[in-house]
PDB file of C-alpha atoms in Angstrom:
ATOM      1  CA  UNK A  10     -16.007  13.925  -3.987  1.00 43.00           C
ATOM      2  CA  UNK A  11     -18.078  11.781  -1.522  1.00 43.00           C
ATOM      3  CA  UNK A  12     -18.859  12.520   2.068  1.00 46.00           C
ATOM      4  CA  UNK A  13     -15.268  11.254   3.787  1.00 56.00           C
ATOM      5  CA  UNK A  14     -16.068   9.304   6.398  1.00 78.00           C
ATOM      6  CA  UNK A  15     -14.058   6.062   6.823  1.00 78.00           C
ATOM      7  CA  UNK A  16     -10.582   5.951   6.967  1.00 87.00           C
ATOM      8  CA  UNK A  17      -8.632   3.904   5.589  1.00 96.00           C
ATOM      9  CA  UNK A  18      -4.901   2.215   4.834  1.00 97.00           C
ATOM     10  CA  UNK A  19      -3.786   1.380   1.953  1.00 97.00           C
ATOM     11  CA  UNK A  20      -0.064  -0.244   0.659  1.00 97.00           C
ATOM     12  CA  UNK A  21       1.381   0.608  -2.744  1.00 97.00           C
ATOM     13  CA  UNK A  22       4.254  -1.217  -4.476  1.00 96.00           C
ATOM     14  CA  UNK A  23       6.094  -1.192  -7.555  1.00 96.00           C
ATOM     15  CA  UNK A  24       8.838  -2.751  -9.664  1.00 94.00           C
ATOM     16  CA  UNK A  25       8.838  -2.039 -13.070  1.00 93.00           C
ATOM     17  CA  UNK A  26       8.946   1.213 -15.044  1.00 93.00           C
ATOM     18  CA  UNK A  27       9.659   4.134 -13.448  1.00 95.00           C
ATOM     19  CA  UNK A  28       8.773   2.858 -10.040  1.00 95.00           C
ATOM     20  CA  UNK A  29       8.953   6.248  -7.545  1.00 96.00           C
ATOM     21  CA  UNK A  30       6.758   8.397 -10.502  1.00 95.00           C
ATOM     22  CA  UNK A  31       4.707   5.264 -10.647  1.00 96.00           C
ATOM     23  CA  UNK A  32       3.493   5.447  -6.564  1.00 97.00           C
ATOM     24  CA  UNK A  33       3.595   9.232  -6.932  1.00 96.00           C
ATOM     25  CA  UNK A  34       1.015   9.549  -9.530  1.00 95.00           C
ATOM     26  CA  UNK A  35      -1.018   6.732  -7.854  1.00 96.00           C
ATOM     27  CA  UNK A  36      -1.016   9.199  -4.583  1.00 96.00           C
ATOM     28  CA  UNK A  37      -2.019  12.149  -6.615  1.00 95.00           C
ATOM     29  CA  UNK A  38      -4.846   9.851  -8.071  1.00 94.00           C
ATOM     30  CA  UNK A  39      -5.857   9.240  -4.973  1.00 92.00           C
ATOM     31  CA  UNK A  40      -7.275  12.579  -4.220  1.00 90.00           C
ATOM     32  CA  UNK A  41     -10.242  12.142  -6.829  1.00 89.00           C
ATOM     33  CA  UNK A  42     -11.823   9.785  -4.385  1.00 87.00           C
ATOM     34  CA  UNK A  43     -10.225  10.396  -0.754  1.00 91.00           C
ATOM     35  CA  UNK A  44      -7.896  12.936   1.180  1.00 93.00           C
ATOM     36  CA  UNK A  45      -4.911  11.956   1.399  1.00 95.00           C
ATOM     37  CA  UNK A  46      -3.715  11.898   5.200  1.00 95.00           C
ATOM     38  CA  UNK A  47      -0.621  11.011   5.552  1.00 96.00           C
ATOM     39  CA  UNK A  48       2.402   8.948   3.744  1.00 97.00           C
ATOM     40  CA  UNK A  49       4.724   6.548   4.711  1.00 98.00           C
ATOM     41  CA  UNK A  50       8.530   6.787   4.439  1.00 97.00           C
ATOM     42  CA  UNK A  51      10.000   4.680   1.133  1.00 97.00           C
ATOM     43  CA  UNK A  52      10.861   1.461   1.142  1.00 97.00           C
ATOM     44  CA  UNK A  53      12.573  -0.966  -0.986  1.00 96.00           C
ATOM     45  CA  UNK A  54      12.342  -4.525  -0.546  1.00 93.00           C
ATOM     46  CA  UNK A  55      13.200  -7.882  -1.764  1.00 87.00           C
ATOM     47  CA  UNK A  56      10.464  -9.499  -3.816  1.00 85.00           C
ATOM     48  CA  UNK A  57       7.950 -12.131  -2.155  1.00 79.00           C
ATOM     49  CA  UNK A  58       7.247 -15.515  -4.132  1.00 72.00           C
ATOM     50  CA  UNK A  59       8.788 -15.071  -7.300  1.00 66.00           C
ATOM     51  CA  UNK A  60      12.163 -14.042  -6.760  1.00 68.00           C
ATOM     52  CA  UNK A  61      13.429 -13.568 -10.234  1.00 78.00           C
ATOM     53  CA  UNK A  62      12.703  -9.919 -10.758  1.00 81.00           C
ATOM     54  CA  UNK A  63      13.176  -6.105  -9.167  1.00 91.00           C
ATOM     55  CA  UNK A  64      13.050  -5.022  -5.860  1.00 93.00           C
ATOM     56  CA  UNK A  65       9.700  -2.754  -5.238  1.00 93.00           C
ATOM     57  CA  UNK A  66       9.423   0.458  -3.885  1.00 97.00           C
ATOM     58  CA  UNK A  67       6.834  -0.299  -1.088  1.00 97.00           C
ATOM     59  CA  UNK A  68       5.013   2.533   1.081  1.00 98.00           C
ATOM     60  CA  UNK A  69       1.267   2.941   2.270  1.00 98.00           C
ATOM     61  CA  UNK A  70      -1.341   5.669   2.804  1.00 97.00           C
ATOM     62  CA  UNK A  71      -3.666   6.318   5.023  1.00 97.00           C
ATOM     63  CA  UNK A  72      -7.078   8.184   4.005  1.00 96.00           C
ATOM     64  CA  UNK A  73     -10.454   9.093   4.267  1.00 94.00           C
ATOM     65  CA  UNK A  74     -13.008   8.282   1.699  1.00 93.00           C
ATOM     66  CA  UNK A  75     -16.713   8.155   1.784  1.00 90.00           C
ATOM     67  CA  UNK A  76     -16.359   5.096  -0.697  1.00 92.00           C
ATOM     68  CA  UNK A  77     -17.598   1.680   0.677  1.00 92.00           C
ATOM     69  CA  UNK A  78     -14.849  -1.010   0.269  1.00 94.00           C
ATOM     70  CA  UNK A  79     -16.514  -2.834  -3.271  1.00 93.00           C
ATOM     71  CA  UNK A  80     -16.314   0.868  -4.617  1.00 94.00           C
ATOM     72  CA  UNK A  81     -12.846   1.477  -3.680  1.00 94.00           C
ATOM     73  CA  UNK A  82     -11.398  -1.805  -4.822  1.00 94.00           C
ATOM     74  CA  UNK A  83     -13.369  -0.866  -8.247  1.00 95.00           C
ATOM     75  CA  UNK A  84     -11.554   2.499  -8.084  1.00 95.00           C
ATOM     76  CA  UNK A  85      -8.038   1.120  -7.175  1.00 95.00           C
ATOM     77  CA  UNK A  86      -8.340  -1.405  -9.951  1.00 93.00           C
ATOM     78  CA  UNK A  87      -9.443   0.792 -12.636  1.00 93.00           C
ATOM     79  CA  UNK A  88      -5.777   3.450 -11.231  1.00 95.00           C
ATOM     80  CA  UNK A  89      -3.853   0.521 -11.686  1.00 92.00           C
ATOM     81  CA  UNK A  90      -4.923  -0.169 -15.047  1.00 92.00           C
ATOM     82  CA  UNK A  91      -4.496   3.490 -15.630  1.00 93.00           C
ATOM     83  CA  UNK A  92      -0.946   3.518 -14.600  1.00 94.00           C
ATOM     84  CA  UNK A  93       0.000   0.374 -16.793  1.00 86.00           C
ATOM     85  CA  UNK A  94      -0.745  -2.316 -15.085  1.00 83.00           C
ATOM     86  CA  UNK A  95      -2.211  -5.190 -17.163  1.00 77.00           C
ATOM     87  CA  UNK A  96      -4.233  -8.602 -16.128  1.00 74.00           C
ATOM     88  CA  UNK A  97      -2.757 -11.788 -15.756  1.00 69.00           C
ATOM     89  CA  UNK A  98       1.142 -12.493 -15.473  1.00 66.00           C
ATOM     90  CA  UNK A  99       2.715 -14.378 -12.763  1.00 59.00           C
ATOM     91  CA  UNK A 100       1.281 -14.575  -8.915  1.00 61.00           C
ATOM     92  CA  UNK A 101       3.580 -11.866  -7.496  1.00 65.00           C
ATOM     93  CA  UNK A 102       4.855 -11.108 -10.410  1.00 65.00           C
ATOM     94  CA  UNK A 103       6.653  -7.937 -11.340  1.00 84.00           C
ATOM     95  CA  UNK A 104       4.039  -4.578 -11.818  1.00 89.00           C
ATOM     96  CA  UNK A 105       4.343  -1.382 -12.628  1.00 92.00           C
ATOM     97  CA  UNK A 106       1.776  -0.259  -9.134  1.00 95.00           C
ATOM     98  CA  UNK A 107       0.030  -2.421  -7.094  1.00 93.00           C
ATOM     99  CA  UNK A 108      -2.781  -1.026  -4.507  1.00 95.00           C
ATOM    100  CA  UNK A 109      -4.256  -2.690  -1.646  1.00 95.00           C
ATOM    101  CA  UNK A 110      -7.124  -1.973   0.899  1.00 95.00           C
ATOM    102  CA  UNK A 111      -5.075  -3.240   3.851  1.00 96.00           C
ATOM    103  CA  UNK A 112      -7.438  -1.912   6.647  1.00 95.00           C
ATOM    104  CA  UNK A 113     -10.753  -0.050   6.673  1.00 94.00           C
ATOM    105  CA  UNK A 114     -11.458   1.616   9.493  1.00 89.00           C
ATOM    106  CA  UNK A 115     -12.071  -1.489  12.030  1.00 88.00           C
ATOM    107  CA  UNK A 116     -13.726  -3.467   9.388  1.00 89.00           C
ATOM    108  CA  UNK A 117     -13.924  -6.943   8.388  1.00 88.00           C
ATOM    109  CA  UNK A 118     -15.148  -7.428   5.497  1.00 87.00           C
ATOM    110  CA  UNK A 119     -15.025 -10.871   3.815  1.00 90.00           C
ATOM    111  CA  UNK A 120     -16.704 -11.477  -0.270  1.00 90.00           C
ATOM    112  CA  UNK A 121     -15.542 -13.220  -3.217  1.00 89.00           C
ATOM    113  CA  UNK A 122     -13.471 -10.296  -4.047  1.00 88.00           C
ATOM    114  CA  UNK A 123     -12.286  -8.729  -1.583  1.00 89.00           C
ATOM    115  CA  UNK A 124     -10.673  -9.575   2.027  1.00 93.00           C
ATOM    116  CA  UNK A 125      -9.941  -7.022   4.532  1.00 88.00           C
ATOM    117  CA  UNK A 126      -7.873  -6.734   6.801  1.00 91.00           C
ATOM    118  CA  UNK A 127      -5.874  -7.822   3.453  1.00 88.00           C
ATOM    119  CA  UNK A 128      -5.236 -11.750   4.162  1.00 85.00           C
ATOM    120  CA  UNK A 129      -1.401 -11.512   3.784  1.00 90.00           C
ATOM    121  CA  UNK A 130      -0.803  -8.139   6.124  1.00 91.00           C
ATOM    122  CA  UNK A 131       0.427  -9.965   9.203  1.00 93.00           C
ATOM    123  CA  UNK A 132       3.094 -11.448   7.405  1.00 92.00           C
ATOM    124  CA  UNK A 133       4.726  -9.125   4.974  1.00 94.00           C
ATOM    125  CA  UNK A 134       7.399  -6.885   6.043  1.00 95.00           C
ATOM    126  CA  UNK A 135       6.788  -4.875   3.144  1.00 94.00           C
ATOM    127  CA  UNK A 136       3.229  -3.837   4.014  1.00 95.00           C
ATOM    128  CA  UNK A 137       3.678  -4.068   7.715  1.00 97.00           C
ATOM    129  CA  UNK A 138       6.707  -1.547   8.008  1.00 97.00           C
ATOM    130  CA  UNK A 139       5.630   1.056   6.396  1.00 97.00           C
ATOM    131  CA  UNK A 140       2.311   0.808   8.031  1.00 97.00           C
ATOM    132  CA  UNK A 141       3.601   0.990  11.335  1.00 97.00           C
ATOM    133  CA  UNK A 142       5.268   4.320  10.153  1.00 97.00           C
ATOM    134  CA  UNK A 143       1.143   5.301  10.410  1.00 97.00           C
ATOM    135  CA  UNK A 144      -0.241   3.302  12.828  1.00 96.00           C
ATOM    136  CA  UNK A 145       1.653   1.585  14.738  1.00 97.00           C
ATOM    137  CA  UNK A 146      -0.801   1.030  17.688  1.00 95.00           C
ATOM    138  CA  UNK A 147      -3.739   0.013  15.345  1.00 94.00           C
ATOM    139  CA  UNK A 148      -5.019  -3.521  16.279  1.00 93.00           C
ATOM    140  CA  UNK A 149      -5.749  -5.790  13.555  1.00 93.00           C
ATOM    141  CA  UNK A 150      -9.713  -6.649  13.502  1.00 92.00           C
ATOM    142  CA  UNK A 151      -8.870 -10.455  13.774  1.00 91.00           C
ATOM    143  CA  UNK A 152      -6.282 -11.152  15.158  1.00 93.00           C
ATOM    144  CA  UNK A 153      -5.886  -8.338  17.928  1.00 92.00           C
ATOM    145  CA  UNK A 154      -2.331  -7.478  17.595  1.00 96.00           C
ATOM    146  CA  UNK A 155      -0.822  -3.998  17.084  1.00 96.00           C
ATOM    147  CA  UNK A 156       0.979  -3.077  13.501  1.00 96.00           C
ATOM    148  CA  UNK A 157       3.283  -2.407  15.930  1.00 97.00           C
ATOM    149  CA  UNK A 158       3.691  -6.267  17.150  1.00 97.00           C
ATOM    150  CA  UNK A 159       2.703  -7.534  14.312  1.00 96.00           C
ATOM    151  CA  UNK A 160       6.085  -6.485  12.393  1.00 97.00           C
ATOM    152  CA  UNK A 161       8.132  -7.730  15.341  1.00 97.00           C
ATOM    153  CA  UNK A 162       6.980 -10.878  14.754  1.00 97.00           C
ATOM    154  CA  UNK A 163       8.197 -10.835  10.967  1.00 95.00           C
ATOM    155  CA  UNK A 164      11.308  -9.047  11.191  1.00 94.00           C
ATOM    156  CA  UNK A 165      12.201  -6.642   9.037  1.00 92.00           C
ATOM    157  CA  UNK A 166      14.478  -8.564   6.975  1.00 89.00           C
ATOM    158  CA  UNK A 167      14.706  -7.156   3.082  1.00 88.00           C
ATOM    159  CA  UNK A 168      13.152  -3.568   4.142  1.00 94.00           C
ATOM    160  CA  UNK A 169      15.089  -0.846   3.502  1.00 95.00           C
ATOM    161  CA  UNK A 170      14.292   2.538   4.120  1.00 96.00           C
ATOM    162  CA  UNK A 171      15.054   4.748   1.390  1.00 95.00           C
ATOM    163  CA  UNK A 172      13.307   7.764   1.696  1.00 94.00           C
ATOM    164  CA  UNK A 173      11.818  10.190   4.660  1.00 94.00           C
ATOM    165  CA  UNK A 174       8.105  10.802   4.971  1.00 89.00           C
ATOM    166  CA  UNK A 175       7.538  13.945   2.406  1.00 91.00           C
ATOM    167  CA  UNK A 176       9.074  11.663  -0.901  1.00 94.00           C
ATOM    168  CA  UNK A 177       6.055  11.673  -2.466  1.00 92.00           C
ATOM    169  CA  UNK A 178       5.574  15.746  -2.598  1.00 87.00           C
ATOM    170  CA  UNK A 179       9.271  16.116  -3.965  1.00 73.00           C
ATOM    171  CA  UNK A 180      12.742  15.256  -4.470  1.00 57.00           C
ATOM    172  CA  UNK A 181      13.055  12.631  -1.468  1.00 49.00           C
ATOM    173  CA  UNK A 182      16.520  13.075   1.114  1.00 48.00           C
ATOM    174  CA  UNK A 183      17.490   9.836  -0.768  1.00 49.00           C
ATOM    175  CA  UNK A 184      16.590   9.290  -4.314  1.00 46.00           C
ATOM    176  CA  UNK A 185      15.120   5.488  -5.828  1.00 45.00           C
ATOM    177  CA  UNK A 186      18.105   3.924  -6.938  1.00 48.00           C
ATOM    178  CA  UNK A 187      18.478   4.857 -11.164  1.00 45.00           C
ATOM    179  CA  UNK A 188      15.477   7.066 -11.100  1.00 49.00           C
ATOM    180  CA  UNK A 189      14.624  10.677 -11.444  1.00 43.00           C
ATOM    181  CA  UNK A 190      13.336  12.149  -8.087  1.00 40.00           C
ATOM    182  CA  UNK A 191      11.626  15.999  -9.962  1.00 39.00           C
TER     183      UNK A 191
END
């Protein structure tokens, strides 16, 4: 494992398959490359753009990896393919996981394939409320607003909490509607 030295947040969301196993294996993953700090509670929420399809499970992560950003989007990429999830399909279309770099450390960092912060943060529910489970004090590196302030300014319309923080060791206090929770 590389030196950990950056810390980071990342958001995780499914839809398809078996959608709490799904963001549980991607945590596990996660510990070939970073430790794993802390979790977010469970959320599921209403789909964004193309409305025709499941609700996610949405949560985010926060840890610490020596990885610079290129080598961790390379990394999520290649866990996402792991867990199922194919190229192409719709914009916002239904997946089976879907991992983001959503801040890194107080970093901007702006290429042709990556963005962070992640452009969309500051106005998705979804990513913002479990974030501010984690940080809600952070200040986004452009625009200067807390997580915190950030989701006030969204609402929290379509995000329902569903689990407690400690879901992803375990059977969660409330189970993923239809799926297994062992």
């Amino acid at each position: 494992m590389p030196d950990l030295t950056a810390a980071v947040y990342l958001g995780l969301g499914a839809n398809v398959g078996n959608r709490l196993a799904n963001l549980r294996l991607a945590l596990a993953r996660m510990r070939t490359f970073a430790r794993l700090e802390a979790v977010s509670r469970l959320y599921e929420t209403a789909p964004v753009g193309l409305q025709e399809q499941p609700a996610f499970l949405n949560a985010a992560c926060r840890v610490t990896t020596g990885l610079e950003p290129a080598a961790l989007l390379r990394f999520l990429k290649n866990l996402e393919a792991e867990i199922g999830r194919r190229p192409g399909g719709p914009l916002w279309g239904p997946r089976p996981i879907d991992l983001d770099i959503l801040l890194y450390g107080e970093r901007v960092v702006e290429t042709d394939d990556l963005r962070i912060p992640h452009p969309r943060l500051a106005e998705r529910a979804f990513v913002l409320a479990p974030l501010c489970d984690l940080a809600p004090e952070m200040r986004h590196p452009s625009l200067g607003k807390t997580v915190r302030e950030l989701l006030e300014a969204v609402g929290e319309a379509g995000v329902t909490v569903i689990a407690a923080s400690g879901w992803e060791i375990g059977s969660p206090p409330l189970a993923a509607k239809g799926e297994a929770t062992g």
